[in-house]
PDB file of C-alpha atoms in Angstrom:
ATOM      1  CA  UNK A  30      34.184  10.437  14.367  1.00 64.00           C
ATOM      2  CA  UNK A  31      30.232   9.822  13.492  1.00 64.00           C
ATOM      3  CA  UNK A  32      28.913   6.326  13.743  1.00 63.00           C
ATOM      4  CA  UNK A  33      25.327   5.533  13.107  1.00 63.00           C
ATOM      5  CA  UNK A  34      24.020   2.555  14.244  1.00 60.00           C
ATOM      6  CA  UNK A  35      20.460   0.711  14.212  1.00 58.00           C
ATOM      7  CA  UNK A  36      19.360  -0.443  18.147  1.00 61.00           C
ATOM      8  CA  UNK A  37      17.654  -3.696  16.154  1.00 63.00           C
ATOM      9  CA  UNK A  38      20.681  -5.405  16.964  1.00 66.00           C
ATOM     10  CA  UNK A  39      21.631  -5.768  20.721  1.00 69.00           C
ATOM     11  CA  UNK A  40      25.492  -6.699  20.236  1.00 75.00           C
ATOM     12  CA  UNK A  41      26.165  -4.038  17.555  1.00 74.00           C
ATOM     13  CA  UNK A  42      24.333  -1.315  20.043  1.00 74.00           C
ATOM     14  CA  UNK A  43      26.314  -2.294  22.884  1.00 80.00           C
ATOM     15  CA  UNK A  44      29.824  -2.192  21.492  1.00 78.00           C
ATOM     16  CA  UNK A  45      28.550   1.120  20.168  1.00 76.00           C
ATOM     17  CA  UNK A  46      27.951   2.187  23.236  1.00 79.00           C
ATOM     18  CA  UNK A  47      30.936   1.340  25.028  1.00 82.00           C
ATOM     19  CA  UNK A  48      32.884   3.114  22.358  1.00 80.00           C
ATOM     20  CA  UNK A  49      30.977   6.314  22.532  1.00 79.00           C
ATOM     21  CA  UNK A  50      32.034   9.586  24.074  1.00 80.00           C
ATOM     22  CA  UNK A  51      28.461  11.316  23.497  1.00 79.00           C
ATOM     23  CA  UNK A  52      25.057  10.271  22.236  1.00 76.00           C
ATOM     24  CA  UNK A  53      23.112  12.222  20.231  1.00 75.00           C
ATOM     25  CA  UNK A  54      19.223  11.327  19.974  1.00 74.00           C
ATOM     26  CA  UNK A  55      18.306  13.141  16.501  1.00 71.00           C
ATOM     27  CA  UNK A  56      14.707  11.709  16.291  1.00 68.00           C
ATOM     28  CA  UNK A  57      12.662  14.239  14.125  1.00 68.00           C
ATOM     29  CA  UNK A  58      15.818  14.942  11.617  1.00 71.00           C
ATOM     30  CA  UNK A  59      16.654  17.983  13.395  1.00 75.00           C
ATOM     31  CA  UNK A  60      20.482  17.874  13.310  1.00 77.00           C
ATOM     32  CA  UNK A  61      20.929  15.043  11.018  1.00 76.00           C
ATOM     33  CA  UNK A  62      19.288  14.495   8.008  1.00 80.00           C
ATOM     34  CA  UNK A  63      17.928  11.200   9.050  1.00 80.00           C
ATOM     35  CA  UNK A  64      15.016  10.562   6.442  1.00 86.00           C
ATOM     36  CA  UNK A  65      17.245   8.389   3.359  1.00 87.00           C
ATOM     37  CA  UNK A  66      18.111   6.144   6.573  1.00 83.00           C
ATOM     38  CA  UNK A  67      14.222   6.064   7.936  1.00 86.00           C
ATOM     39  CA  UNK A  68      13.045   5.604   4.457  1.00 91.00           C
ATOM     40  CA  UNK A  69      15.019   1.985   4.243  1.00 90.00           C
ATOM     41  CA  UNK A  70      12.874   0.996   7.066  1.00 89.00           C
ATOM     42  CA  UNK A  71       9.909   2.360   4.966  1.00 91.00           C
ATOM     43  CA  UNK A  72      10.766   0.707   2.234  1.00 92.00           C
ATOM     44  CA  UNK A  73      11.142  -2.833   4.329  1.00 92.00           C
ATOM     45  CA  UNK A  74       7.921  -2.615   5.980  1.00 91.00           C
ATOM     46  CA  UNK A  75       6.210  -1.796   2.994  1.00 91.00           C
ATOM     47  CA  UNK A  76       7.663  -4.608   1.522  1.00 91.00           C
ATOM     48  CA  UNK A  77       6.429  -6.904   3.625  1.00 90.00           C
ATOM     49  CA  UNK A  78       2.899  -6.203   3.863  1.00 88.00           C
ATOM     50  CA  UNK A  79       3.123  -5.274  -0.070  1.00 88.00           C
ATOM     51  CA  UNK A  80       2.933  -2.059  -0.071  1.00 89.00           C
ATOM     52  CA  UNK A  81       6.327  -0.884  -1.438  1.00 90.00           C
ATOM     53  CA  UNK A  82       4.800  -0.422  -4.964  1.00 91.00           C
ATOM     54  CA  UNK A  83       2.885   2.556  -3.405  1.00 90.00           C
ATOM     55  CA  UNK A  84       5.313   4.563  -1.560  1.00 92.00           C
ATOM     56  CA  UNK A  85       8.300   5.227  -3.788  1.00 94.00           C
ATOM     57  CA  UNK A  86      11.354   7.780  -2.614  1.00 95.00           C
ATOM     58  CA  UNK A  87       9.166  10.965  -3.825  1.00 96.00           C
ATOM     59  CA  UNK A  88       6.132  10.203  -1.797  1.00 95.00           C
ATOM     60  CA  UNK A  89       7.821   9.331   1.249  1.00 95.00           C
ATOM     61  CA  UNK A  90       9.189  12.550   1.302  1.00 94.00           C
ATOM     62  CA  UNK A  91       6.104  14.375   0.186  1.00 96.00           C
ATOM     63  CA  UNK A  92       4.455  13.021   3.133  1.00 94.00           C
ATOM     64  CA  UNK A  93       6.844  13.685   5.987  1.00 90.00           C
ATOM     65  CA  UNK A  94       5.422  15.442   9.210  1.00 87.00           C
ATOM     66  CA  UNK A  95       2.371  13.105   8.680  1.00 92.00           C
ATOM     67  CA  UNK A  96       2.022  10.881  11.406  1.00 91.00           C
ATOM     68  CA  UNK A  97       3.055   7.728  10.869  1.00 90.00           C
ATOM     69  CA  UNK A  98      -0.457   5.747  11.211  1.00 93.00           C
ATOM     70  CA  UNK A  99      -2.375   8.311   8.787  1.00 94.00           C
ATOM     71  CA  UNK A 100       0.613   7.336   5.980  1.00 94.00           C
ATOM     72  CA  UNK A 101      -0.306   3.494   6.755  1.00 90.00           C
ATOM     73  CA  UNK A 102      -4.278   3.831   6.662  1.00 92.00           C
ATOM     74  CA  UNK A 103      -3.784   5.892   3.251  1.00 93.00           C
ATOM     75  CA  UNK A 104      -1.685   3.299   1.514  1.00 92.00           C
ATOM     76  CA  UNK A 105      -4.002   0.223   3.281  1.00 90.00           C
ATOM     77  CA  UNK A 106      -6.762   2.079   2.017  1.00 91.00           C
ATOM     78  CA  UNK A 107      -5.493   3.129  -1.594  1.00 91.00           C
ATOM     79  CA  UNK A 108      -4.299  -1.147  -1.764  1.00 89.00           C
ATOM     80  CA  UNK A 109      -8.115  -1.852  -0.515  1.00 89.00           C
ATOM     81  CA  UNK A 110      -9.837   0.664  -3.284  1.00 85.00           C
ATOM     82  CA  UNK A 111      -7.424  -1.108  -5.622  1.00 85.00           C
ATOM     83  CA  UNK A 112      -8.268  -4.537  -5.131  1.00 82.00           C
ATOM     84  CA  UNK A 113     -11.696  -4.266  -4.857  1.00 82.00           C
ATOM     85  CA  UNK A 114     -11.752  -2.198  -7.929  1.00 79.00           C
ATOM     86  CA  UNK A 115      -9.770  -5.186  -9.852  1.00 80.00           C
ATOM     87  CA  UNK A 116     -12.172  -7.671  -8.235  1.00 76.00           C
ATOM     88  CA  UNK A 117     -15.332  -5.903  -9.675  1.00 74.00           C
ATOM     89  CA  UNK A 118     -13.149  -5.678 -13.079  1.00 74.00           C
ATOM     90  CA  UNK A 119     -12.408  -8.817 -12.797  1.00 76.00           C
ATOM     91  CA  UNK A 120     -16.067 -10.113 -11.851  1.00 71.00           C
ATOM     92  CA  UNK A 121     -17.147  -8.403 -14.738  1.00 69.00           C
ATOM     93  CA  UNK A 122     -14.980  -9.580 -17.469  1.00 68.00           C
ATOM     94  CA  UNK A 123     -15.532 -12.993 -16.582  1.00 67.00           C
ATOM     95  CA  UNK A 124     -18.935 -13.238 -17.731  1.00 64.00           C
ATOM     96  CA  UNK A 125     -19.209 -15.446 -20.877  1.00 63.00           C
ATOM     97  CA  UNK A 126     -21.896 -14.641 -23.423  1.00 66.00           C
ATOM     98  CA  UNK A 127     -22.495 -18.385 -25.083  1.00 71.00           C
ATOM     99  CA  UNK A 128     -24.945 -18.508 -27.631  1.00 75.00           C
ATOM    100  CA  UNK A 129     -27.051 -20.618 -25.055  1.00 75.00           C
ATOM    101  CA  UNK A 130     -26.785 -17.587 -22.714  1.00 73.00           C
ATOM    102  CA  UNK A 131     -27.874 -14.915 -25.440  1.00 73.00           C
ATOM    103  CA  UNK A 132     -30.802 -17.164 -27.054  1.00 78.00           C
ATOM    104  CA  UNK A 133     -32.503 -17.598 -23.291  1.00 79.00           C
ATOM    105  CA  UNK A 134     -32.021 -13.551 -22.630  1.00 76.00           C
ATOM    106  CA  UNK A 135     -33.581 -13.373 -26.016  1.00 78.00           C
ATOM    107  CA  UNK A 136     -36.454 -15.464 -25.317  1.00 79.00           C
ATOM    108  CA  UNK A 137     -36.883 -14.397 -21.794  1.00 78.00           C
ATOM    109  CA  UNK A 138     -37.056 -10.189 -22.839  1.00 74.00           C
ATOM    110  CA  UNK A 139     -38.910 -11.044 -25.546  1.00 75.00           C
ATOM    111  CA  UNK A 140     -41.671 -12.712 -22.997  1.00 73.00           C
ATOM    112  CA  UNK A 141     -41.723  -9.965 -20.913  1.00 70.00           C
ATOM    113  CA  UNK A 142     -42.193  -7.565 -24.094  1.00 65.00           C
ATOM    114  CA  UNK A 143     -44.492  -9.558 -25.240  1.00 67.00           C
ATOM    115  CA  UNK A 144     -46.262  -9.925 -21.737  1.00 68.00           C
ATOM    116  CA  UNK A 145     -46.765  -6.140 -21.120  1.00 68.00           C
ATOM    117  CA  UNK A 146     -48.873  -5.702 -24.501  1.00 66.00           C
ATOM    118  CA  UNK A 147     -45.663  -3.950 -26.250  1.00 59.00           C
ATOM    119  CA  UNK A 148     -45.197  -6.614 -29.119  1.00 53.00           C
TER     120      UNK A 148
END
């Protein structure tokens, strides 16, 4: 009989243990297809730090082989792009063109038009 266990939890692992007639250590997916198990702690981690939203099922897959620290700095750095892009956007659209606003552009182009001899 198979049993899979996680070693997060001490008790669990140890009556594992002492029921076990052999260990296998499968850690690059070798002789087990390991990755739906390694992709729940993806998805947890990713959670956490929100992240999840970026790394979906199809990705995780399409990136495996890459170390595990490249995968991290990509997403941290896509999340980074992403939030200073909706900064900027944000920045941006929150400039309010009053009437007030417009009349003193007005008058202060048209004073520098008029101060360079163009008017």
């Amino acid at each position: 009989e198979t049993e899979l266990f996680s070693c997060s939890d001490d008790n669990a692992l140890e009556q594992s243990l002492s029921r076990a007639s052999a260990l296998v250590f499968d850690c690059d997916g070798t002789l087990l297809d390991t990755m739906p198990i390694y992709y729940e702690s993806w998805k947890r981690t990713c959670d956490e730090v929100g992240l999840l939203d970026r790394f979906p099922i199809e990705r995780f897959y399409a990136l495996a082989g890459v170390p595990v620290k490249d995968i991290f700095q990509l997403l941290l750095d896509e999340k980074k792009n992403d939030d200073e892009e909706q900064h900027l956007t944000k920045s941006c659209n929150d400039v309010t063109l009053t009437a007030d606003y417009c009349e003193a552009l007005k008058r202060k182009h048209h004073e520098d038009i008029e101060a360079e001899g163009r008017i």
